[in-house]
XYZ file of C-alpha atoms in Angstrom:
364
model
C -16.645 -15.474 52.918
C -19.247 -13.353 54.690
C -21.049 -10.518 52.928
C -20.373 -7.108 54.441
C -23.354 -5.408 52.810
C -27.057 -6.098 53.279
C -28.336 -8.225 50.407
C -31.913 -7.943 51.654
C -31.920 -4.349 50.386
C -32.473 -3.282 46.798
C -29.835 -0.931 45.432
C -29.383 1.619 42.669
C -26.133 1.393 40.677
C -24.155 4.326 39.210
C -21.689 3.487 36.428
C -18.836 5.861 35.576
C -17.671 6.648 32.043
C -14.367 5.316 30.772
C -14.539 4.249 27.136
C -12.801 0.935 26.485
C -12.398 0.355 30.230
C -16.112 -0.525 30.366
C -15.595 -4.281 30.737
C -14.615 -3.532 34.343
C -18.227 -2.616 35.152
C -19.501 -5.902 33.775
C -17.069 -7.699 36.074
C -18.487 -5.791 39.033
C -21.999 -6.715 37.907
C -20.958 -10.388 37.858
C -19.793 -10.109 41.484
C -23.060 -8.403 42.490
C -25.083 -11.058 40.707
C -23.238 -13.937 42.389
C -23.803 -12.311 45.796
C -27.543 -11.985 45.155
C -27.494 -8.178 45.175
C -30.733 -6.792 43.763
C -31.061 -3.450 41.966
C -34.024 -1.457 40.688
C -32.255 1.509 39.083
C -29.081 1.990 37.053
C -27.517 5.235 35.893
C -24.621 5.616 33.505
C -22.403 8.143 31.821
C -20.642 7.486 28.498
C -19.775 3.784 28.278
C -21.436 3.481 31.686
C -24.745 4.361 30.028
C -24.373 1.469 27.607
C -23.502 -0.905 30.437
C -26.438 0.489 32.412
C -28.723 -0.472 29.516
C -27.294 -4.000 29.613
C -27.905 -4.155 33.362
C -31.474 -2.934 32.894
C -31.963 -5.716 30.341
C -30.617 -8.179 32.911
C -28.659 -10.360 30.498
C -25.294 -10.746 32.236
C -24.068 -13.622 30.069
C -24.681 -11.595 26.913
C -22.854 -8.592 28.399
C -19.838 -10.733 29.315
C -19.717 -12.285 25.836
C -20.014 -8.857 24.224
C -17.132 -7.344 26.187
C -14.877 -10.389 26.047
C -14.977 -10.230 22.255
C -15.122 -6.475 21.672
C -12.952 -5.072 18.900
C -12.151 -1.624 17.581
C -13.988 -2.337 14.347
C -17.235 -2.760 16.315
C -16.934 0.789 17.612
C -15.028 2.945 15.131
C -14.505 2.976 11.375
C -10.981 4.253 10.649
C -7.841 3.265 8.796
C -5.062 1.679 10.916
C -2.794 4.745 10.860
C -5.543 7.083 12.028
C -6.627 4.569 14.661
C -3.123 4.302 16.116
C -2.837 8.081 16.338
C -6.205 8.506 18.053
C -5.730 5.621 20.483
C -2.685 7.468 21.862
C -4.531 10.805 22.062
C -5.206 12.265 25.482
C -8.932 13.012 25.579
C -9.969 15.350 28.364
C -13.459 15.969 29.654
C -12.645 17.974 32.759
C -12.146 21.324 31.011
C -15.457 22.872 29.986
C -13.693 25.885 28.537
C -11.643 23.627 26.343
C -14.672 21.683 25.167
C -15.520 24.301 22.539
C -11.964 24.198 21.202
C -12.106 20.419 20.999
C -15.435 20.525 19.169
C -14.036 23.021 16.649
C -11.155 20.638 16.097
C -13.527 17.721 15.572
C -15.535 19.596 12.980
C -12.456 20.725 11.068
C -10.850 17.276 11.221
C -14.133 15.419 10.678
C -13.501 13.140 13.659
C -13.972 9.414 14.070
C -16.742 7.652 12.207
C -18.755 5.757 14.842
C -21.259 4.159 12.494
C -20.212 0.710 13.807
C -21.098 1.795 17.359
C -24.504 3.049 16.194
C -25.146 -0.298 14.525
C -23.921 -2.237 17.567
C -26.303 -0.369 19.853
C -29.259 -1.094 17.612
C -28.311 -4.762 17.585
C -27.772 -5.087 21.326
C -30.409 -2.823 22.917
C -33.804 -4.412 23.530
C -36.120 -1.513 24.379
C -39.048 -3.767 25.277
C -36.932 -5.729 27.723
C -35.808 -2.489 29.385
C -39.382 -1.154 29.556
C -40.583 -4.342 31.243
C -37.574 -4.912 33.487
C -38.729 -3.000 36.569
C -35.310 -1.294 36.534
C -35.200 2.449 35.966
C -32.507 3.469 33.460
C -30.954 6.947 33.580
C -28.191 8.542 31.528
C -26.363 11.859 31.629
C -25.291 13.876 28.602
C -24.617 17.464 27.550
C -26.788 19.112 24.902
C -24.534 21.336 22.815
C -27.619 22.620 21.007
C -29.380 23.683 24.217
C -26.131 24.429 26.110
C -27.088 22.442 29.212
C -26.544 19.213 31.069
C -29.294 16.609 30.801
C -30.286 13.754 33.097
C -32.678 11.524 31.184
C -34.854 8.519 32.036
C -34.920 6.154 29.068
C -37.473 3.492 30.002
C -40.416 4.836 27.986
C -38.482 5.577 24.785
C -38.631 3.483 21.639
C -35.489 1.686 20.494
C -34.233 4.327 18.084
C -34.637 7.183 20.572
C -33.126 5.079 23.355
C -30.084 4.229 21.216
C -29.676 7.881 20.259
C -29.607 8.931 23.915
C -27.129 6.186 24.831
C -24.923 7.443 22.018
C -25.445 11.052 23.147
C -24.135 10.154 26.606
C -21.054 8.621 24.996
C -20.166 11.314 22.476
C -16.430 11.712 23.025
C -14.656 14.758 21.535
C -12.839 12.506 19.050
C -16.114 11.332 17.482
C -17.475 12.890 14.304
C -20.095 15.419 15.397
C -23.457 14.425 13.959
C -27.010 15.241 15.064
C -29.062 12.846 17.155
C -32.779 13.558 16.905
C -31.940 16.931 15.398
C -29.585 18.032 18.206
C -25.870 17.829 18.946
C -24.558 16.250 22.141
C -21.318 15.771 24.056
C -20.200 13.075 26.469
C -21.915 13.255 29.854
C -18.504 13.118 31.529
C -18.066 16.826 30.792
C -20.470 17.482 33.664
C -21.009 14.269 35.631
C -18.813 11.246 35.018
C -20.229 9.356 38.027
C -24.019 9.809 37.824
C -25.073 9.591 41.462
C -26.942 12.916 41.369
C -29.688 11.642 39.070
C -30.318 8.681 41.385
C -30.524 10.905 44.461
C -32.885 13.279 42.623
C -35.169 10.348 41.826
C -35.389 9.187 45.418
C -32.783 6.432 45.567
C -30.725 6.278 48.757
C -28.926 2.907 48.806
C -26.430 3.300 45.983
C -23.462 1.340 44.658
C -21.079 3.479 42.594
C -18.557 1.886 40.244
C -15.405 3.961 39.692
C -12.994 3.353 36.818
C -11.245 6.728 37.095
C -11.686 7.239 33.381
C -12.162 10.735 32.037
C -14.372 13.595 33.076
C -15.391 15.176 36.347
C -17.378 13.889 39.286
C -20.249 16.253 40.041
C -20.101 17.870 43.455
C -23.346 18.175 45.367
C -24.629 17.610 48.874
C -25.347 13.967 49.578
C -28.472 13.625 51.790
C -27.861 12.378 55.313
C -30.061 9.337 54.717
C -28.107 8.223 51.642
C -25.644 5.339 51.784
C -23.083 4.988 49.001
C -20.907 1.899 48.585
C -17.948 2.380 46.255
C -16.317 -0.231 44.055
C -13.009 1.304 43.075
C -10.545 0.245 40.384
C -6.927 -0.066 41.559
C -5.410 -1.373 38.348
C -4.508 0.252 35.052
C -7.433 -0.618 32.778
C -6.003 0.478 29.431
C -6.525 3.460 27.146
C -9.887 5.123 26.546
C -10.165 4.098 22.883
C -8.208 0.825 23.016
C -10.966 -1.718 22.397
C -8.905 -4.933 22.538
C -10.358 -8.294 23.685
C -7.323 -9.216 25.808
C -7.490 -5.933 27.739
C -11.256 -6.199 28.131
C -10.993 -9.707 29.577
C -8.402 -8.488 32.046
C -10.553 -5.480 32.987
C -13.567 -7.734 33.484
C -11.618 -9.960 35.870
C -10.313 -6.959 37.833
C -13.860 -5.587 38.097
C -15.106 -8.930 39.362
C -12.457 -9.105 42.071
C -12.846 -5.441 43.036
C -16.560 -6.118 43.376
C -15.737 -9.032 45.681
C -13.447 -6.751 47.693
C -16.269 -4.284 48.300
C -18.886 -6.948 48.995
C -16.839 -9.104 51.351
C -14.512 -6.560 52.945
C -11.333 -8.011 51.485
C -8.085 -6.315 52.467
C -5.333 -5.091 50.192
C -4.945 -2.583 47.395
C -3.341 -4.644 44.636
C -4.107 -8.062 46.117
C -7.344 -9.559 47.468
C -6.785 -10.704 51.035
C -9.307 -12.534 53.181
C -8.531 -11.800 56.799
C -7.941 -14.669 59.234
C -5.461 -13.065 61.666
C -6.315 -10.947 64.694
C -4.690 -7.601 65.424
C -2.576 -9.259 68.117
C -1.454 -12.031 65.763
C -0.510 -9.419 63.177
C 1.538 -7.543 65.793
C 3.320 -10.742 66.830
C 4.223 -11.459 63.202
C 5.569 -7.946 62.719
C 7.664 -8.275 65.886
C 9.000 -11.654 64.745
C 9.909 -10.209 61.345
C 11.741 -7.253 62.886
C 13.554 -9.530 65.339
C 14.643 -11.759 62.465
C 16.239 -8.752 60.757
C 17.946 -7.288 63.821
C 17.920 -9.196 67.061
C 19.511 -6.300 68.953
C 16.383 -4.133 69.108
C 14.292 -4.087 72.248
C 10.530 -4.619 72.183
C 10.088 -0.892 72.762
C 12.375 -0.095 69.807
C 10.349 -2.399 67.590
C 6.919 -1.083 68.624
C 7.807 2.614 68.823
C 10.363 2.925 66.010
C 10.718 -0.048 63.668
C 7.044 -0.817 63.014
C 6.081 2.872 62.503
C 8.995 3.182 60.041
C 7.754 0.087 58.210
C 4.230 1.524 58.143
C 5.472 4.704 56.476
C 7.547 2.734 53.994
C 4.645 0.517 52.834
C 2.125 3.359 52.779
C 0.084 2.492 55.866
C 1.124 5.166 58.393
C -2.334 5.468 59.928
C -3.334 1.811 59.845
C -3.554 -0.777 62.568
C -1.096 -3.637 62.871
C -3.075 -5.812 60.461
C -3.131 -3.002 57.900
C 0.646 -2.621 58.217
C 1.160 -6.370 57.887
C -0.999 -6.682 54.759
C 0.629 -3.621 53.191
C 4.045 -5.150 53.834
C 2.907 -8.478 52.380
C 1.595 -6.712 49.272
C 4.871 -4.836 48.863
C 6.848 -8.057 49.049
C 4.438 -9.999 46.833
C 4.549 -7.308 44.167
C 8.357 -7.240 44.224
C 8.440 -11.025 43.771
C 5.871 -11.015 40.968
C 3.172 -12.968 42.809
C -0.010 -13.180 40.730
C -2.509 -10.507 41.778
C -5.797 -11.729 40.308
C -6.751 -14.233 42.991
C -8.491 -14.171 46.366
C -6.238 -15.537 49.112
C -6.261 -15.627 52.876
C -3.437 -13.729 54.546
C -1.731 -17.062 55.272
C -2.080 -18.160 51.655
C -0.496 -14.912 50.494
C 2.420 -15.549 52.868
C 2.777 -19.048 51.412
C 2.779 -17.615 47.875
C 5.475 -15.111 48.892
C 7.613 -17.841 50.441
C 7.180 -20.027 47.354
C 8.181 -17.169 45.057
C 11.167 -16.343 47.258
C 12.285 -19.989 47.295
C 11.923 -20.197 43.521
C 14.038 -17.071 43.165
C 16.720 -18.429 45.496
C 16.836 -21.649 43.501
C 17.683 -19.939 40.239
């Protein structure tokens, strides 16, 4: 496969918040690392801040091991009944007016004890390694004490202060409200779930943003004309915000890895990962053959002006070219037949997988 982005450049990486979905970002990092993509700045919000610290440390293998084996007990101290109730809770960070009401509720209900997360951070974070990495590390948080959003560079902090600020960026409304360095904080996702702004403000222009579509709001601001932002975007359901389960994390990591590959190598597809080998004309010929096989009475004009546009609308590619329509149709069929999604295939290989699944179904 051929890279579609310039790996001679050095990039800054912005990591979105998303709680237990965070393994996805480590999967993206793995794809970047394999492609030789260099970075000299990382910003993060909420769990993205913790992953940003891992990226600044540069220890990918450790990050993968950490997320593949993560458990609820490493993050939260709660009895099983309380844990089940809170895992199902809908935590919102996009309503600033409601934040105060949520905080009042936390105080009155004491909230989740995150002592295990504090201890985990102090075990994992190596402040000296971050200071000497050559990678700038930024986080976003909201100071409830000062009533303002904060964008903070962590590189020159000692370990305890650094861990406090990583925790401050990740302070979900369900957590027990406790002071950090004498102040109270709330999750950075209340103001900026995808921390591109802090990178732009510090002079970075070639940026890779990693979207998990977790919780919170994406800050709106004018992107400079000389900035270039590449987006790695999650298509799959990555689990619940507080569901720290190894099986889900391993799945999320694999999806992140493949989504990273999609962005880096220009793979086609939404649910599947399709390496293009067919031309636009070959795609058109295949669509015509498929329509002819269904109804041999239609003229070529009927097929091109009526049947193919109807197919495009049906598979959700009304504005795409013929190859886009073909791949969307293949994805629709593959999904209906239960073809495995987590693999990179050429368009021809996906067709073969569809035919194999169809034949298996006919044989039952």
